[in-house]
PDB file of C-alpha atoms in Angstrom:
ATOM      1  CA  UNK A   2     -40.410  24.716-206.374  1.00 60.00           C
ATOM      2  CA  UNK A   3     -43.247  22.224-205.743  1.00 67.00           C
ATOM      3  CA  UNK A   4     -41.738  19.718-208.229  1.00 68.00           C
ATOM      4  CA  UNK A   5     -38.604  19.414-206.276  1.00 69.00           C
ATOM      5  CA  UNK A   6     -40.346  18.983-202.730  1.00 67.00           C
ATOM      6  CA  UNK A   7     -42.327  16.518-204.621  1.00 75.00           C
ATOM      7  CA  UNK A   8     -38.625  14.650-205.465  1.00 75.00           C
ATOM      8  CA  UNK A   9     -37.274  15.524-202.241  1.00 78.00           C
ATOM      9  CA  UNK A  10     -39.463  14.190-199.819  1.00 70.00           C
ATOM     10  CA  UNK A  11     -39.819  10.425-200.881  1.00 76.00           C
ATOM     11  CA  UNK A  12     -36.180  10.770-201.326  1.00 76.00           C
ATOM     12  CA  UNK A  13     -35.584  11.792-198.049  1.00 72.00           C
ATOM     13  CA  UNK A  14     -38.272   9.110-196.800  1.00 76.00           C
ATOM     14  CA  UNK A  15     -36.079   6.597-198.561  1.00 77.00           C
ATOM     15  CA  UNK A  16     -32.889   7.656-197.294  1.00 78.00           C
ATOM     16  CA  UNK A  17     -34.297   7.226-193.715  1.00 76.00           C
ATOM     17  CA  UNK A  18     -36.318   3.742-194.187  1.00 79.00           C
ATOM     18  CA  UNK A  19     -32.908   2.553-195.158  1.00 78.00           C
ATOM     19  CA  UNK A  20     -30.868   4.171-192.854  1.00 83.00           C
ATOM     20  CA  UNK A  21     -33.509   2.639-190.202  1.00 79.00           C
ATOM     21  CA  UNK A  22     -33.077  -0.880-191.724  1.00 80.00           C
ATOM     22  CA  UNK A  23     -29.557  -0.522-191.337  1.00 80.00           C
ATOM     23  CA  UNK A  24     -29.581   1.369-187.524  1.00 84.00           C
ATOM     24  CA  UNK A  25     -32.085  -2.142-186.917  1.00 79.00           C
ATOM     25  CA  UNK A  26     -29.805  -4.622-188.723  1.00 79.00           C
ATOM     26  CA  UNK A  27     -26.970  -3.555-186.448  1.00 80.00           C
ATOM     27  CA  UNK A  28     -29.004  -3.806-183.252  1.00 81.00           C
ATOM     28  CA  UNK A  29     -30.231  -6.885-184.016  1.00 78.00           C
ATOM     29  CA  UNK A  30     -26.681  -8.245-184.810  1.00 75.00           C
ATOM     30  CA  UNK A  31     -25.997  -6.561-181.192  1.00 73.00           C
ATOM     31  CA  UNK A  32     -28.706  -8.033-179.148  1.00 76.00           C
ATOM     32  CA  UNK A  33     -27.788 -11.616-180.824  1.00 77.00           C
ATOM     33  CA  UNK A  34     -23.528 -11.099-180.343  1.00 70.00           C
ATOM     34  CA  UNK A  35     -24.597 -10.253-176.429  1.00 77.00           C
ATOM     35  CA  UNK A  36     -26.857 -12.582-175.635  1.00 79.00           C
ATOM     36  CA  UNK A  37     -24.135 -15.305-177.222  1.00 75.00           C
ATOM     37  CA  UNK A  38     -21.637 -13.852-174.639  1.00 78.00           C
ATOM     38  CA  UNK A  39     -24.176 -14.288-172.164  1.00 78.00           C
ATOM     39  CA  UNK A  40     -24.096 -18.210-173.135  1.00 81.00           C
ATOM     40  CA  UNK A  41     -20.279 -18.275-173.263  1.00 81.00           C
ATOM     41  CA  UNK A  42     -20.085 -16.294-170.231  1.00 82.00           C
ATOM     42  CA  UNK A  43     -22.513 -19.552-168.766  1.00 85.00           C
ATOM     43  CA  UNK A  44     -20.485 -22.453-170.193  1.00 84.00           C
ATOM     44  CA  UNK A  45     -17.501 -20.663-168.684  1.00 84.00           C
ATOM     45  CA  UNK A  46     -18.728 -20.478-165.496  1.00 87.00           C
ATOM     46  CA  UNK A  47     -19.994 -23.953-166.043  1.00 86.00           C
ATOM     47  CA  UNK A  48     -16.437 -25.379-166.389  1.00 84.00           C
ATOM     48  CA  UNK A  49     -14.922 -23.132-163.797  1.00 84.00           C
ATOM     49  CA  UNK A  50     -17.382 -24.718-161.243  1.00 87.00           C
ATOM     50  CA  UNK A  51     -16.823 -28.590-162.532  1.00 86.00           C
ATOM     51  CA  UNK A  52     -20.640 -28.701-163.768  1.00 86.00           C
ATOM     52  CA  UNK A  53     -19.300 -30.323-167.169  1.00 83.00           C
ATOM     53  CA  UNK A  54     -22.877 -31.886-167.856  1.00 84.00           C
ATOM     54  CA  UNK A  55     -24.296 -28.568-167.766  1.00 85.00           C
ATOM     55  CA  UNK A  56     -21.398 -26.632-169.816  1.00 84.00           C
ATOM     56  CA  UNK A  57     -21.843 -29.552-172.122  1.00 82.00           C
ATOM     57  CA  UNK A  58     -25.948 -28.754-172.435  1.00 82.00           C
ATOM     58  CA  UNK A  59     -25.284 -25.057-173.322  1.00 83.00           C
ATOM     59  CA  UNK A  60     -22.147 -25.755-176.027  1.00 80.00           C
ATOM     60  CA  UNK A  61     -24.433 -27.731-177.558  1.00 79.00           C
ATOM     61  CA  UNK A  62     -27.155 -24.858-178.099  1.00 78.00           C
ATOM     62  CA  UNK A  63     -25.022 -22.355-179.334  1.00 75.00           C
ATOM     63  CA  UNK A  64     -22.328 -24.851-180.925  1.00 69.00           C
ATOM     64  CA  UNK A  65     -24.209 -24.471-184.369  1.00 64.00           C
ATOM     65  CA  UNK A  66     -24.155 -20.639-184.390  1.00 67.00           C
ATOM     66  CA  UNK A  67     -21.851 -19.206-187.082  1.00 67.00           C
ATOM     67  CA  UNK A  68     -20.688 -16.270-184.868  1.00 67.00           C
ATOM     68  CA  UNK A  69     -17.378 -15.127-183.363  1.00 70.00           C
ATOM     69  CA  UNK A  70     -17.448 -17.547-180.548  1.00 73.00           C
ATOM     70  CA  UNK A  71     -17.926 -20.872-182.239  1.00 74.00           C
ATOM     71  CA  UNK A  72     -14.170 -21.805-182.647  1.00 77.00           C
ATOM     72  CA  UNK A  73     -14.003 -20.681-178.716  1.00 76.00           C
ATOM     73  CA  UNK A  74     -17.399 -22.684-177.759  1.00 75.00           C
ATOM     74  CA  UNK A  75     -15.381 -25.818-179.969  1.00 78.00           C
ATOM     75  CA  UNK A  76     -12.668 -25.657-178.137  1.00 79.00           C
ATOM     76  CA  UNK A  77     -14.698 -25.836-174.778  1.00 80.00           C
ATOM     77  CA  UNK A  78     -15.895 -29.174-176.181  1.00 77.00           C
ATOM     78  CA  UNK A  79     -12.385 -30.592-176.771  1.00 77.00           C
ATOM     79  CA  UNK A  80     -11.713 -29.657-173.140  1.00 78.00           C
ATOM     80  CA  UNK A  81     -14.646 -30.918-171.930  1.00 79.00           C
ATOM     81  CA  UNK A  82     -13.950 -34.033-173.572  1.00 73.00           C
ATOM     82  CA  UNK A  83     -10.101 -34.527-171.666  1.00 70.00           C
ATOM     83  CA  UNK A  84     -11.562 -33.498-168.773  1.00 69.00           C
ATOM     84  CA  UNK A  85     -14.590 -34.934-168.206  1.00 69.00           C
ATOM     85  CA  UNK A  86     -14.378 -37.828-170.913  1.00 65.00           C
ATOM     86  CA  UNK A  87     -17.353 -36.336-172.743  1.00 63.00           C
ATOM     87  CA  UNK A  88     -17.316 -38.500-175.572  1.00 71.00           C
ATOM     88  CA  UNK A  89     -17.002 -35.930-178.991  1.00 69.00           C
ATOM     89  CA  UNK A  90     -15.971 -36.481-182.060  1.00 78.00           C
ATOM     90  CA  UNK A  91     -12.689 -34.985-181.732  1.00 79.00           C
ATOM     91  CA  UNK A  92     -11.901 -34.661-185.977  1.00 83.00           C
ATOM     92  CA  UNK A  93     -15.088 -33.534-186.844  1.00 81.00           C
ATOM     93  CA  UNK A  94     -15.168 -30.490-184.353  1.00 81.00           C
ATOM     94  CA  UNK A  95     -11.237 -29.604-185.156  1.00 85.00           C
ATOM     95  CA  UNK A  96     -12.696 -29.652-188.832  1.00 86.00           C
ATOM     96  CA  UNK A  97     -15.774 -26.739-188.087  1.00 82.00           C
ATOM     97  CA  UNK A  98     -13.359 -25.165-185.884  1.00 81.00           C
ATOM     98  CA  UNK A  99     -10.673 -24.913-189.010  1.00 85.00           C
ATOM     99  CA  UNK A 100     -13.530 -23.873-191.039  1.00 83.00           C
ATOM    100  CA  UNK A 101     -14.581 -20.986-188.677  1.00 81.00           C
ATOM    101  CA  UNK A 102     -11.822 -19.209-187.632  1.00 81.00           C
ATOM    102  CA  UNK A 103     -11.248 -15.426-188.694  1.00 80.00           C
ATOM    103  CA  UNK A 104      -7.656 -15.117-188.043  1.00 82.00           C
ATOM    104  CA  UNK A 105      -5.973 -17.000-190.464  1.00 86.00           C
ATOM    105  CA  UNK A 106      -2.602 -16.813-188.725  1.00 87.00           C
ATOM    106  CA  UNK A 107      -4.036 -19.308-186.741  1.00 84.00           C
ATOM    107  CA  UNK A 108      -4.997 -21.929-188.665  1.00 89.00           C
ATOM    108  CA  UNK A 109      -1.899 -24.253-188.707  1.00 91.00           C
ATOM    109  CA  UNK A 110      -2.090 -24.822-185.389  1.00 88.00           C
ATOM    110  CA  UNK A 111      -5.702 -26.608-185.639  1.00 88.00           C
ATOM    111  CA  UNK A 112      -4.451 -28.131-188.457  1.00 93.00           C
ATOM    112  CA  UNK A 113      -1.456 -29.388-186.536  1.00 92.00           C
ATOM    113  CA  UNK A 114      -3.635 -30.382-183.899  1.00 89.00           C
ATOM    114  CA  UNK A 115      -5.978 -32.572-186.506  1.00 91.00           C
ATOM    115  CA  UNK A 116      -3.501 -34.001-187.954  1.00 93.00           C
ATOM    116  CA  UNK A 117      -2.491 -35.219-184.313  1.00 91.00           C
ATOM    117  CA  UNK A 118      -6.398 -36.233-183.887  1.00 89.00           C
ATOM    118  CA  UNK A 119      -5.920 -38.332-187.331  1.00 92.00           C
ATOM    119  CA  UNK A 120      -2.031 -40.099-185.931  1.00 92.00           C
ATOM    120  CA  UNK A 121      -3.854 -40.834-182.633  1.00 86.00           C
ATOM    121  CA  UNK A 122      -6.259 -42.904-184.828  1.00 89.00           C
ATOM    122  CA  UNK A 123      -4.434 -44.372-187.221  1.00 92.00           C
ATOM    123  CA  UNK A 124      -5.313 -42.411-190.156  1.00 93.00           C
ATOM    124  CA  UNK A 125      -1.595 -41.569-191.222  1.00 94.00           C
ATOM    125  CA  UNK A 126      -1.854 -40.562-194.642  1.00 95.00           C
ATOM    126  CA  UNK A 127      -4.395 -37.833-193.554  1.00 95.00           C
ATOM    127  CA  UNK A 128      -1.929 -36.468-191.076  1.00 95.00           C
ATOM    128  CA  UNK A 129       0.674 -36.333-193.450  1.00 96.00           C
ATOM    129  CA  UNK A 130      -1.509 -34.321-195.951  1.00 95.00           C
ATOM    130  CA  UNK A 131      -2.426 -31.577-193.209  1.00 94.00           C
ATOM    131  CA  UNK A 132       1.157 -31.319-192.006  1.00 95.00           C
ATOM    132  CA  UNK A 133       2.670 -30.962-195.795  1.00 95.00           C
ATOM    133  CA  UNK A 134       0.276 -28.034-196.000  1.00 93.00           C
ATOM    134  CA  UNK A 135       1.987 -25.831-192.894  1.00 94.00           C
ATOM    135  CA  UNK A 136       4.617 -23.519-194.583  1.00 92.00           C
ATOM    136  CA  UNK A 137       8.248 -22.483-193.250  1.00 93.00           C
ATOM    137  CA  UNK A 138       6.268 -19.054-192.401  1.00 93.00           C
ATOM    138  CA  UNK A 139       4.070 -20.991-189.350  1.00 92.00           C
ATOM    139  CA  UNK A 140       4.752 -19.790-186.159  1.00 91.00           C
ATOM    140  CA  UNK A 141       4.089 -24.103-185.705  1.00 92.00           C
ATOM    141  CA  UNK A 142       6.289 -25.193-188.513  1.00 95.00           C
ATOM    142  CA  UNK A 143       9.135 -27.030-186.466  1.00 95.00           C
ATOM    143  CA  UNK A 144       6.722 -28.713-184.365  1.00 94.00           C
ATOM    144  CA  UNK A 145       4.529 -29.653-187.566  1.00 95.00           C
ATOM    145  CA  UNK A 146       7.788 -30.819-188.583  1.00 96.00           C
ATOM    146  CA  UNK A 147       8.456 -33.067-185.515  1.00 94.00           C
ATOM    147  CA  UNK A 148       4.982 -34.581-185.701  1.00 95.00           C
ATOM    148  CA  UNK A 149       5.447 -35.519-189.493  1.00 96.00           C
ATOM    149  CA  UNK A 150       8.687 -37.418-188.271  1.00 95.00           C
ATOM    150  CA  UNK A 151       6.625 -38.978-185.837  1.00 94.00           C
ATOM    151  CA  UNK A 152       4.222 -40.015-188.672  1.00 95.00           C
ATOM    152  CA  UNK A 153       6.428 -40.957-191.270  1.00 95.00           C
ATOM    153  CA  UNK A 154       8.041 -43.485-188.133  1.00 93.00           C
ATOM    154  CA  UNK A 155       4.432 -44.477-187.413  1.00 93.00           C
ATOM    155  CA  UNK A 156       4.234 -45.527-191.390  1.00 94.00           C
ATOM    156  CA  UNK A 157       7.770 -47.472-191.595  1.00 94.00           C
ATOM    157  CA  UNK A 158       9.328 -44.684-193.461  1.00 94.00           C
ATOM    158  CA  UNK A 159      12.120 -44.416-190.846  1.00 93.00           C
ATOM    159  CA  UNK A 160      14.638 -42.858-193.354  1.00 94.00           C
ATOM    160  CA  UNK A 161      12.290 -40.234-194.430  1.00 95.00           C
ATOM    161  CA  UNK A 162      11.776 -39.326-190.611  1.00 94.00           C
ATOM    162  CA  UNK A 163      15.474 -38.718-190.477  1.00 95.00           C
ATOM    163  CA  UNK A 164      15.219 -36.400-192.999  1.00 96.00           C
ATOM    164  CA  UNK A 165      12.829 -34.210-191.368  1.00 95.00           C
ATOM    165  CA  UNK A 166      14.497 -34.776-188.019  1.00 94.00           C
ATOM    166  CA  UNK A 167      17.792 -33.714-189.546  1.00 95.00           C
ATOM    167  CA  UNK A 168      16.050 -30.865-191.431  1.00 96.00           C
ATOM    168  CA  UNK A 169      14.518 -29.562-187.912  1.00 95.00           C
ATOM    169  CA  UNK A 170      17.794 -30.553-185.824  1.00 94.00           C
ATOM    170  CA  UNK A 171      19.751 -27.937-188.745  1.00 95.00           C
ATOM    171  CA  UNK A 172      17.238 -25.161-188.887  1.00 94.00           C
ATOM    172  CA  UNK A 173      16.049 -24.769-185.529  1.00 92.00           C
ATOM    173  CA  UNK A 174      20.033 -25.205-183.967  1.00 92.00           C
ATOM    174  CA  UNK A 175      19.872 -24.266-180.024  1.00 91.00           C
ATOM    175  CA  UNK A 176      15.936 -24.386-179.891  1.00 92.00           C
ATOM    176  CA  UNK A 177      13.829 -26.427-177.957  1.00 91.00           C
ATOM    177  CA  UNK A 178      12.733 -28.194-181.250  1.00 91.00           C
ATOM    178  CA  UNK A 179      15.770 -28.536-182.622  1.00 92.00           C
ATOM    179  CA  UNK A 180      17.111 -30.029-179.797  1.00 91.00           C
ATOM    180  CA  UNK A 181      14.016 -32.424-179.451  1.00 91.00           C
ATOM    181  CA  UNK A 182      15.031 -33.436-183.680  1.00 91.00           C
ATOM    182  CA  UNK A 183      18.355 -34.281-182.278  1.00 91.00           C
ATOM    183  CA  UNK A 184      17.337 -36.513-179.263  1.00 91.00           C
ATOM    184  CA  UNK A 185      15.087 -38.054-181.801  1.00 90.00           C
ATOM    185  CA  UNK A 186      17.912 -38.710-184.159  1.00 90.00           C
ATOM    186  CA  UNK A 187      19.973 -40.083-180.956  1.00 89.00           C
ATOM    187  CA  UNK A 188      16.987 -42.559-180.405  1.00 83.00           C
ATOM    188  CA  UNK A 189      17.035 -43.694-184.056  1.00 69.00           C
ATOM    189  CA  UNK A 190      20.445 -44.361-184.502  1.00 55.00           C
TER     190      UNK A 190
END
C-alpha cells in the first residue's frame, strides 16, 4: 500500500503543477487579449472623437502585437491615413494585414485591395500577379476581374482588357459588375 501512495502522490503533484501552468497560461493569455481591447477600445474612441494624432500614438503601440486585433488595429491606420493624411505606408501594412488574418475567406479582398495600392503606384505587374491569384470561388472575383481590366488598360494591353471585360459582362449578366464590364466595353469601342 505504501509503494503506491509513494507513486501516487508526486503523480498527483504533477498532474496539478501542470494543470496550474495551464489554468496560468490561459489567464495570462486573458489579462493580455483584455487589456488589448482596452487599447482598441482607446484608438476607437480616439477616431470617433477626431483625435487622429492620438489614435495614431496608440496603433502604433499595439500595431506590432500578433493578436486577434492586429488586422483591425491595420485597418485603423489605412483610415487614419484617408482621413487625416497620416502618411503610412499603405503596401506594407495591406501586406502584415494579409499575413495576419484568421479567416481565410477573407483574404482576396486585401489582396484586391493591394493590388489596387500597387495600380495606384504604378507597379502593374504586381497587381496583376495578386489579382491572377483570386479564384472564380471569391465572393470579390468580378470586381478582381474589373480591376485586372483596368490594369491590363493601364499596361497597353487593351485587347486583353476586353477579354476580361467580356468575360465579366457574360458571367455576371444583370449584375452591377456585369453591367459596369459592359459600360466599360461601350467606352472602349
Amino acid at each position: 500500500m505504501r509503494y503506491y501512495l509513494i507513486r501516487i502522490v508526486p503523480l498527483v503533484l504533477a498532474l496539478l503543477v501542470v494543470m496550474g501552468g495551464f489554468w496560468g497560461l490561459k489567464w495570462w493569455k486573458d489579462k493580455k487579449l483584455s487589456e488589448l481591447s482596452y487599447q482598441e477600445y482607446e484608438i476607437r474612441r480616439a477616431i470617433q472623437s477626431g483625435d487622429y494624432k492620438r489614435a495614431d500614438e496608440l496603433i502604433k503601440k499595439i500595431q506590432a502585437d500578433d493578436s486577434p486585433y492586429k488586422p483591425l488595429v491595420l485597418s485603423y491606420r489605412l483610415y487614419l491615413e484617408k482621413e487625416e493624411g497620416i502618411k503610412v505606408d499603405e503596401v506594407q501594412i495591406l501586406q502584415d494585414l494579409i499575413s495576419s488574418l484568421k479567416d481565410k475567406d477573407i483574404v482576396p479582398l486585401y489582396k484586391e485591395r493591394l493590388a489596387y495600392a500597387y495600380y495606384l503606384v504604378g507597379n502593374n505587374q504586381k497587381a496583376l500577379e495578386l489579382l491572377n491569384n483570386i479564384g472564380k470561388d471569391s465572393f470579390n472575383y468580378y470586381s478582381a476581374q474589373i480591376l485586372k481590366g483596368m490594369v491590363l488598360e493601364k499596361m497597353g494591353k487593351k485587347d486583353q482588357a476586353k477579354e476580361v471585360y467580356t468575360q465579366v459582362e457574360k458571367l455576371a449578366k444583370g449584375t452591377y459588375f456585369g453591367n459596369l464590364a459592359g459600360a466599360l466595353l461601350m467606352e472602349e469601342r
